[in-house]
Coordinates of C-alpha atoms in Angstrom, one line a residue:
M1 CA 67.6 85.8 93.6
A2 CA 68.3 89.5 94.0
E3 CA 71.0 90.6 96.4
L4 CA 69.8 91.9 99.8
D5 CA 70.7 95.5 100.6
L6 CA 72.0 94.5 104.1
T7 CA 75.4 94.3 105.7
E8 CA 76.8 90.9 106.5
K9 CA 76.0 91.5 110.2
Q10 CA 72.4 92.6 109.5
C11 CA 71.9 89.6 107.3
K12 CA 73.3 87.2 109.9
D13 CA 71.2 88.7 112.7
H14 CA 68.1 88.5 110.6
Y15 CA 68.5 85.1 108.8
S16 CA 71.1 82.9 110.6
A17 CA 68.8 81.6 113.3
L18 CA 65.3 80.2 112.9
T19 CA 63.2 83.0 114.3
P20 CA 59.5 83.1 115.1
R21 CA 59.1 85.3 112.0
A22 CA 60.6 82.6 109.8
L23 CA 58.5 79.8 111.4
D24 CA 55.3 81.8 110.9
K25 CA 56.3 82.4 107.3
F26 CA 56.9 78.7 106.7
S27 CA 53.5 77.8 108.3
D28 CA 51.6 80.4 106.3
H29 CA 53.3 79.1 103.1
F30 CA 52.4 75.5 104.0
W31 CA 48.7 76.1 104.7
H32 CA 48.3 78.4 101.7
D33 CA 48.3 75.4 99.4
R34 CA 45.5 73.1 100.6
K35 CA 47.1 70.2 98.7
N36 CA 49.7 70.0 101.5
A37 CA 47.0 69.2 104.0
L38 CA 45.8 66.3 101.8
A39 CA 49.4 65.0 101.4
M40 CA 50.0 65.3 105.2
N41 CA 46.9 63.3 106.0
A42 CA 47.7 60.6 103.5
I43 CA 51.4 60.3 104.5
M44 CA 50.8 60.4 108.3
A45 CA 48.4 57.5 108.1
N46 CA 50.0 55.3 105.5
D47 CA 53.3 53.9 104.1
P48 CA 54.6 56.8 102.0
T49 CA 55.8 54.5 99.3
Q50 CA 52.3 53.3 98.8
V51 CA 50.9 56.8 98.7
M52 CA 53.6 58.2 96.4
V53 CA 53.8 55.4 93.9
N54 CA 53.5 56.6 90.3
P55 CA 50.9 54.4 88.5
Q56 CA 52.2 55.4 85.1
V57 CA 55.6 53.9 86.0
A58 CA 54.0 50.7 87.1
V59 CA 52.2 50.4 83.7
K60 CA 55.3 51.2 81.8
N61 CA 57.6 48.8 83.5
Q62 CA 56.3 45.4 82.4
H63 CA 58.3 42.1 82.6
V64 CA 58.7 42.0 78.8
F65 CA 62.2 41.7 77.4
N66 CA 63.4 41.0 73.8
V67 CA 66.8 39.9 75.1
K68 CA 66.6 37.4 78.0
L69 CA 68.7 34.5 79.2
E70 CA 67.0 31.1 78.6
V71 CA 68.4 29.9 81.9
E72 CA 68.3 32.4 84.7
G73 CA 68.2 30.4 87.9
A74 CA 65.5 30.9 90.6
A75 CA 65.8 33.9 92.8
T76 CA 67.9 33.4 96.0
N77 CA 67.5 34.9 99.5
Q78 CA 70.4 36.5 101.4
K79 CA 67.9 37.2 104.3
Q80 CA 69.2 39.4 107.1
S81 CA 72.7 39.7 105.8
G82 CA 74.8 41.9 103.6
R83 CA 76.1 39.1 101.4
C84 CA 74.6 40.4 98.1
W85 CA 77.9 40.4 96.3
I86 CA 78.5 36.7 97.2
F87 CA 74.9 35.8 96.1
A88 CA 75.2 37.8 92.9
G89 CA 78.6 36.1 92.2
T90 CA 77.4 32.6 92.9
N91 CA 74.3 33.3 90.8
V92 CA 76.6 34.0 87.9
L93 CA 78.7 30.9 88.5
R94 CA 75.8 28.4 89.0
L95 CA 74.3 29.0 85.6
A96 CA 77.2 27.1 84.0
V97 CA 76.5 24.1 86.3
I98 CA 72.7 24.3 85.7
R99 CA 73.3 24.3 81.9
K100 CA 76.0 21.6 81.9
Y101 CA 74.1 19.1 84.1
K102 CA 70.5 20.2 83.0
L103 CA 69.6 20.9 86.6
N104 CA 66.5 22.5 88.0
E105 CA 66.8 26.2 88.3
D106 CA 66.7 26.2 92.1
F107 CA 70.3 24.8 92.2
E108 CA 72.6 27.0 94.3
L109 CA 76.3 27.1 95.2
S110 CA 77.0 27.5 98.9
Q111 CA 77.1 31.2 99.8
N112 CA 77.9 30.3 103.4
F113 CA 81.1 28.6 102.3
L114 CA 82.5 31.8 100.8
F115 CA 81.0 33.8 103.6
F116 CA 82.9 31.8 106.2
Y117 CA 86.3 32.3 104.5
D118 CA 85.5 35.9 103.6
K119 CA 84.8 36.7 107.3
L120 CA 88.0 34.9 108.4
E121 CA 90.1 36.5 105.8
K122 CA 88.7 40.0 106.5
A123 CA 89.6 39.5 110.2
N124 CA 93.2 38.7 109.2
W125 CA 93.2 41.6 106.7
F126 CA 92.0 44.0 109.4
L127 CA 94.7 42.9 111.9
E128 CA 97.4 43.3 109.2
N129 CA 96.0 46.9 108.7
M130 CA 96.2 47.5 112.4
I131 CA 99.8 46.3 112.5
D132 CA 100.6 48.6 109.6
L133 CA 98.8 51.6 111.2
A134 CA 99.9 50.9 114.7
D135 CA 102.1 54.0 114.9
V136 CA 99.3 56.3 113.4
D137 CA 97.1 58.3 115.8
V138 CA 94.1 56.2 116.7
N139 CA 91.9 59.2 116.0
D140 CA 93.1 59.3 112.4
R141 CA 90.2 59.2 109.9
V142 CA 91.4 56.0 108.2
V143 CA 92.1 54.2 111.4
Q144 CA 88.6 55.1 112.7
Y145 CA 87.0 54.1 109.5
L146 CA 88.6 50.7 109.6
L147 CA 87.5 50.3 113.2
T148 CA 83.9 51.1 112.3
S149 CA 83.2 47.6 110.9
P150 CA 86.2 45.4 110.5
V151 CA 84.4 42.4 109.1
G152 CA 81.2 43.7 107.5
D153 CA 79.2 41.4 105.2
G154 CA 79.9 43.4 102.1
G155 CA 82.5 43.0 99.4
Q156 CA 83.7 43.6 95.9
W157 CA 84.1 41.4 92.8
Q158 CA 87.9 41.0 93.1
M159 CA 87.4 39.9 96.7
F160 CA 85.0 37.3 95.4
I161 CA 87.7 36.2 92.9
N162 CA 90.4 36.1 95.6
L163 CA 88.2 33.8 97.8
I164 CA 87.5 31.4 95.0
E165 CA 91.1 31.3 93.8
K166 CA 92.2 30.3 97.3
Y167 CA 89.3 28.2 98.6
G168 CA 87.2 27.1 95.6
V169 CA 83.4 26.6 95.8
V170 CA 81.0 23.9 96.9
P171 CA 77.3 23.2 96.2
K172 CA 74.9 24.4 98.9
S173 CA 74.1 20.9 99.8
A174 CA 77.7 20.4 101.0
Y175 CA 77.7 23.5 103.3
P176 CA 74.2 24.8 103.8
E177 CA 73.0 28.0 105.5
T178 CA 72.8 28.4 109.3
I179 CA 70.9 30.8 111.5
A180 CA 74.1 32.9 111.8
S181 CA 74.8 33.1 108.0
S182 CA 71.2 34.1 107.3
S183 CA 71.1 36.7 110.1
T184 CA 74.7 37.9 110.7
A185 CA 74.3 40.6 113.3
R186 CA 75.3 38.6 116.4
L187 CA 78.2 36.9 114.7
N188 CA 79.5 40.2 113.3
W189 CA 79.2 41.8 116.8
L190 CA 81.2 39.1 118.5
V191 CA 84.0 39.1 115.9
T192 CA 84.1 42.9 115.8
V193 CA 84.4 43.1 119.6
K194 CA 87.4 40.8 119.6
L195 CA 89.1 42.4 116.7
R196 CA 88.9 45.9 118.3
E197 CA 90.3 44.4 121.5
F198 CA 93.1 42.8 119.4
A199 CA 93.7 46.2 117.7
A200 CA 94.3 47.8 121.1
Q201 CA 96.6 45.0 122.1
I202 CA 98.6 45.3 118.9
R203 CA 99.1 49.0 119.5
K204 CA 100.2 48.4 123.1
A205 CA 102.6 45.7 122.0
L206 CA 104.3 48.0 119.6
Y207 CA 104.4 50.7 122.3
D208 CA 106.0 48.2 124.7
G209 CA 108.8 47.6 122.2
L210 CA 107.7 44.2 120.7
S211 CA 108.9 43.7 117.1
I212 CA 106.6 43.4 114.2
N213 CA 107.6 39.8 113.7
T214 CA 106.6 39.0 117.3
I215 CA 103.3 40.8 116.9
R216 CA 102.5 38.7 113.8
V217 CA 103.1 35.5 115.8
I218 CA 100.7 36.9 118.4
K219 CA 98.3 37.7 115.6
E220 CA 98.1 34.0 114.7
E221 CA 96.9 33.3 118.2
M222 CA 94.3 36.0 117.8
M223 CA 93.1 34.4 114.6
Q224 CA 92.7 31.1 116.3
D225 CA 90.0 32.7 118.5
I226 CA 88.3 34.1 115.4
Y227 CA 88.4 30.7 113.7
R228 CA 86.8 29.1 116.8
I229 CA 84.0 31.7 116.8
M230 CA 83.3 31.2 113.1
V231 CA 83.2 27.4 113.3
I232 CA 80.8 27.5 116.3
Y233 CA 78.5 29.8 114.4
L234 CA 78.7 28.4 110.9
G235 CA 80.2 24.9 111.2
E236 CA 83.6 23.9 109.7
P237 CA 83.7 24.1 105.9
P238 CA 84.3 20.8 104.1
V239 CA 87.7 19.9 102.7
K240 CA 86.2 17.0 100.7
F241 CA 82.6 16.2 99.9
D242 CA 80.3 14.1 97.7
W243 CA 77.8 15.9 95.4
E244 CA 74.6 14.1 94.5
A245 CA 71.8 15.6 92.6
V246 CA 68.9 14.9 90.2
D247 CA 68.6 16.6 86.8
K248 CA 65.4 17.8 85.1
N249 CA 64.9 14.4 83.6
G250 CA 65.2 12.5 86.9
K251 CA 68.7 11.3 86.1
C252 CA 70.9 10.9 89.2
I253 CA 74.3 12.7 89.3
S254 CA 76.9 11.4 91.8
L255 CA 80.4 12.9 92.0
L256 CA 82.4 11.5 94.9
N257 CA 85.4 12.7 96.9
M258 CA 85.3 16.2 95.4
T259 CA 87.3 19.1 96.7
P260 CA 86.2 22.8 96.6
A261 CA 89.0 23.6 94.1
K262 CA 88.2 20.6 91.9
F263 CA 84.5 21.5 91.9
M264 CA 85.3 25.0 90.8
K265 CA 87.8 23.9 88.1
D266 CA 86.0 20.9 86.7
I267 CA 82.3 21.4 87.4
V268 CA 81.7 25.2 87.5
D269 CA 84.5 25.8 84.9
Y270 CA 83.9 29.6 84.7
P271 CA 86.9 31.8 83.6
I272 CA 86.6 34.0 86.7
C273 CA 90.2 35.2 86.5
Q274 CA 89.6 36.5 83.0
T275 CA 87.0 39.1 84.2
M276 CA 87.4 42.8 85.0
S277 CA 85.4 45.6 86.6
L278 CA 84.2 48.7 84.8
I279 CA 82.9 51.6 86.8
N280 CA 81.1 54.8 86.0
D281 CA 82.4 57.5 88.3
P282 CA 81.9 60.9 86.8
R283 CA 83.9 62.6 89.6
N284 CA 87.1 61.3 88.1
P285 CA 88.6 61.1 84.6
Y286 CA 87.5 58.3 82.3
S287 CA 89.9 55.8 80.7
R288 CA 92.0 55.5 83.9
V289 CA 92.3 52.7 86.4
Y290 CA 91.5 53.2 90.1
T291 CA 91.7 51.3 93.4
V292 CA 90.6 52.0 96.9
A293 CA 93.1 52.2 99.7
R294 CA 93.1 49.3 102.2
L295 CA 90.1 47.6 100.6
G296 CA 90.3 43.8 100.3
N297 CA 90.0 40.6 102.2
V298 CA 92.8 38.0 101.3
V299 CA 96.3 39.1 102.2
G300 CA 98.4 38.3 99.2
G301 CA 95.4 38.3 96.8
D302 CA 95.1 40.5 93.8
A303 CA 94.3 44.2 94.4
I304 CA 90.9 45.6 93.5
K305 CA 91.1 47.5 90.2
Y306 CA 88.4 49.4 88.4
V307 CA 88.5 50.9 84.9
N308 CA 86.5 54.1 84.7
T309 CA 84.3 54.6 81.7
T310 CA 81.0 56.1 80.6
A311 CA 77.6 54.6 81.4
A312 CA 77.0 54.3 77.7
T313 CA 80.0 52.1 77.3
M314 CA 78.9 49.9 80.2
K315 CA 75.4 49.6 78.7
K316 CA 76.7 48.6 75.3
L317 CA 79.0 45.9 76.6
A318 CA 76.4 44.6 79.0
I319 CA 73.9 44.3 76.1
D320 CA 76.4 42.4 74.0
V321 CA 77.0 39.9 76.9
L322 CA 73.3 39.4 77.5
K323 CA 72.8 38.8 73.7
S324 CA 75.5 36.1 73.9
G325 CA 73.5 34.3 76.5
N326 CA 75.5 35.2 79.6
P327 CA 74.6 37.2 82.8
V328 CA 76.2 40.4 84.1
W329 CA 77.2 41.1 87.7
F330 CA 76.8 44.7 88.7
G331 CA 76.9 47.1 91.6
C332 CA 74.5 49.9 92.2
D333 CA 72.7 52.1 94.8
V334 CA 69.6 50.1 95.2
G335 CA 67.9 52.3 97.8
Q336 CA 67.5 55.1 95.4
F337 CA 64.0 55.4 93.8
S338 CA 63.2 51.8 94.1
N339 CA 60.0 50.1 95.1
R340 CA 60.6 46.8 97.0
N341 CA 57.0 45.7 96.8
T342 CA 56.8 45.9 93.0
G343 CA 60.5 45.3 92.4
V344 CA 60.9 48.4 90.2
M345 CA 63.9 50.7 90.1
D346 CA 62.9 53.9 88.2
T347 CA 63.8 57.6 88.9
N348 CA 60.0 58.3 88.6
V349 CA 58.7 55.4 90.7
F350 CA 57.6 57.8 93.4
D351 CA 55.9 61.2 92.7
Y352 CA 57.8 63.4 95.2
K353 CA 56.8 66.5 93.2
L354 CA 53.1 65.8 93.6
T355 CA 53.4 64.9 97.3
F356 CA 56.1 67.3 98.6
N357 CA 56.4 69.8 95.8
I358 CA 60.1 69.1 95.5
D359 CA 62.5 68.3 92.7
F360 CA 65.9 66.5 92.8
N361 CA 68.6 68.3 90.9
M362 CA 71.9 66.7 91.9
S363 CA 74.1 65.1 89.2
K364 CA 75.6 61.7 89.6
A365 CA 78.9 63.2 90.4
Q366 CA 77.4 65.6 93.0
R367 CA 75.6 62.7 94.7
L368 CA 78.9 60.9 95.1
L369 CA 80.8 63.9 96.3
Y370 CA 78.2 65.0 98.8
G371 CA 77.4 61.6 100.3
E372 CA 74.0 61.2 98.8
S373 CA 74.8 58.0 96.8
A374 CA 77.3 55.2 96.9
M375 CA 77.6 51.6 95.6
T376 CA 75.5 49.6 98.2
H377 CA 74.2 46.5 96.5
A378 CA 75.2 43.9 93.9
M379 CA 72.8 42.0 91.6
M380 CA 72.8 40.3 88.2
F381 CA 71.4 41.4 84.8
T382 CA 69.6 38.6 83.0
G383 CA 67.8 40.5 80.3
V384 CA 67.2 43.9 78.6
H385 CA 64.4 45.3 76.4
L386 CA 65.6 47.3 73.4
D387 CA 63.6 49.7 71.3
K388 CA 63.5 49.7 67.5
N389 CA 66.8 51.5 67.4
N390 CA 68.5 49.0 69.7
N391 CA 68.6 51.4 72.6
P392 CA 67.9 50.0 76.0
V393 CA 64.5 50.8 77.6
R394 CA 64.6 48.6 80.7
W395 CA 66.7 45.9 82.3
R396 CA 65.8 42.6 83.9
V397 CA 67.5 42.1 87.3
E398 CA 67.9 39.0 89.4
N399 CA 68.0 40.1 93.0
S400 CA 68.7 38.0 96.1
W401 CA 65.8 39.2 98.3
S402 CA 63.7 36.0 97.8
E403 CA 60.8 35.5 95.4
T404 CA 58.4 37.7 97.3
S405 CA 59.0 41.0 95.3
G406 CA 58.9 41.8 91.6
E407 CA 58.3 38.8 89.4
K408 CA 59.3 35.9 91.6
G409 CA 62.3 37.9 92.8
F410 CA 63.2 39.4 89.4
W411 CA 63.2 43.2 89.3
I412 CA 62.9 45.8 86.5
M413 CA 65.4 48.7 86.1
S414 CA 64.6 51.6 83.9
D415 CA 67.5 52.7 81.6
E416 CA 67.5 56.2 83.2
W417 CA 67.9 54.6 86.6
F418 CA 70.9 52.6 85.1
S419 CA 72.5 55.9 84.0
E420 CA 72.1 57.5 87.5
F421 CA 72.6 54.7 90.0
V422 CA 74.6 51.8 88.4
Y423 CA 78.3 52.2 89.2
Q424 CA 79.9 48.9 88.2
V425 CA 79.6 46.0 85.8
V426 CA 81.8 42.9 85.6
L427 CA 82.6 41.5 82.2
E428 CA 84.9 38.9 80.7
K429 CA 88.0 40.7 79.3
A430 CA 87.3 39.1 75.9
V431 CA 84.3 41.3 75.3
V432 CA 85.8 44.5 76.5
P433 CA 87.7 46.8 74.1
K434 CA 91.4 46.2 74.1
K435 CA 92.2 49.8 75.0
L436 CA 90.2 49.4 78.3
V437 CA 91.7 46.0 79.2
E438 CA 95.2 47.4 78.7
L439 CA 94.5 50.1 81.3
L440 CA 94.7 47.4 83.9
D441 CA 98.5 47.3 83.4
E442 CA 98.8 50.9 84.4
K443 CA 99.5 52.0 88.0
A444 CA 96.1 52.5 89.7
I445 CA 95.1 55.9 91.1
I446 CA 94.4 55.3 94.8
L447 CA 91.1 56.6 96.1
P448 CA 90.8 57.0 99.9
A449 CA 89.6 54.1 102.1
Y450 CA 86.3 55.8 102.7
D451 CA 85.6 56.6 99.1
P452 CA 82.1 55.6 97.8
M453 CA 83.6 53.4 95.2
G454 CA 84.5 51.1 98.0
A455 CA 81.1 51.4 99.7
L456 CA 79.9 47.9 98.6
A457 CA 82.4 46.5 101.1
C458 CA 82.2 49.3 103.7
P459 CA 80.2 49.5 106.9
Q460 CA 77.6 52.0 105.9

């Protein structure tokens, strides 16, 4: 665009405000192309995602995969909750049980069990942060960020590990869903109200001269209130239970007097502590380890660590794992260019160029920097389709939004979409190159609490 022969004041006077001249220009430009009128009529009267859907993408993205797990497990349903990371995690773990005991593929571990303890631990984590930040201005950006959603439903893989290490797991039959676990808004509201009240009390106590030790004793009384709320909404999690099931052949399975820790160790038997997270964050240097400030759930649990690497590396390792017959937990920005009706994630799934005459030109790094993208959802890879050169074409994804979309709840992701919107994969350390595993021993670079690499567990 050529430079205007105007002073800065002249340019500001002419162009800074939206003037009648500018609005007339915009209108003339709109009506000059009659296609805009057709698009307007169609979009005003219909669901835009139905109007804009690209039929060529629908034809291209078929549920055909030359690498696919023999046992995937039936699609689950997190309903009106943000527990995707727990559902994706338990979907990974349950496959070992289904295979070991030849169970039907609708077997599930209790997501509610981990949800109960995650919410409880997050409340304690939040109050500890409030104690630590009690002398910081309440209008500080980090304090306000933490106050936004102290016990949101989201979480990260290491938070999943910390819960299982401390509490174990149970089958869904031992601690089933409740109304509140499937629709979490009212529970979250009540706990959040009390935690904000407690945060104010902690600050006042410090101002009044109470010691940190005394405040922590008071905090335990606060947590008693939170525990009571949780149990009333969700029921008290079992300390011991009996597991009875029937396998595919009709044979009864009966395991009595189990504990959650024993069920995890002996029945699930998955090496969860030997896993690690790889991320693709092109804002920051690769081959470095990162963490996010004040992100976690279990006080005393292991810190969240990510090793930053290229998308190509993540793809190669994920393919290797899928070829070995194992699933891959991953985090992505699911709302970008995805069609919930058809269960397709493809950068060309909607034709915005034809409808609005616009293009999208931001890079992955720019989308992260300018708030256009973040890690918002966790799912599980169960397959991939490779071309004749062994390059990935599309990925098979097990979602946790019920069986009503895609192929009985399984979605398709184009490889280009992976490159642009997948941010994290979790793999066993044994399949990751040694040089990347060793980075976990280095001191992590600390990203701010509000960084998009922590968004899977953040309030937005």
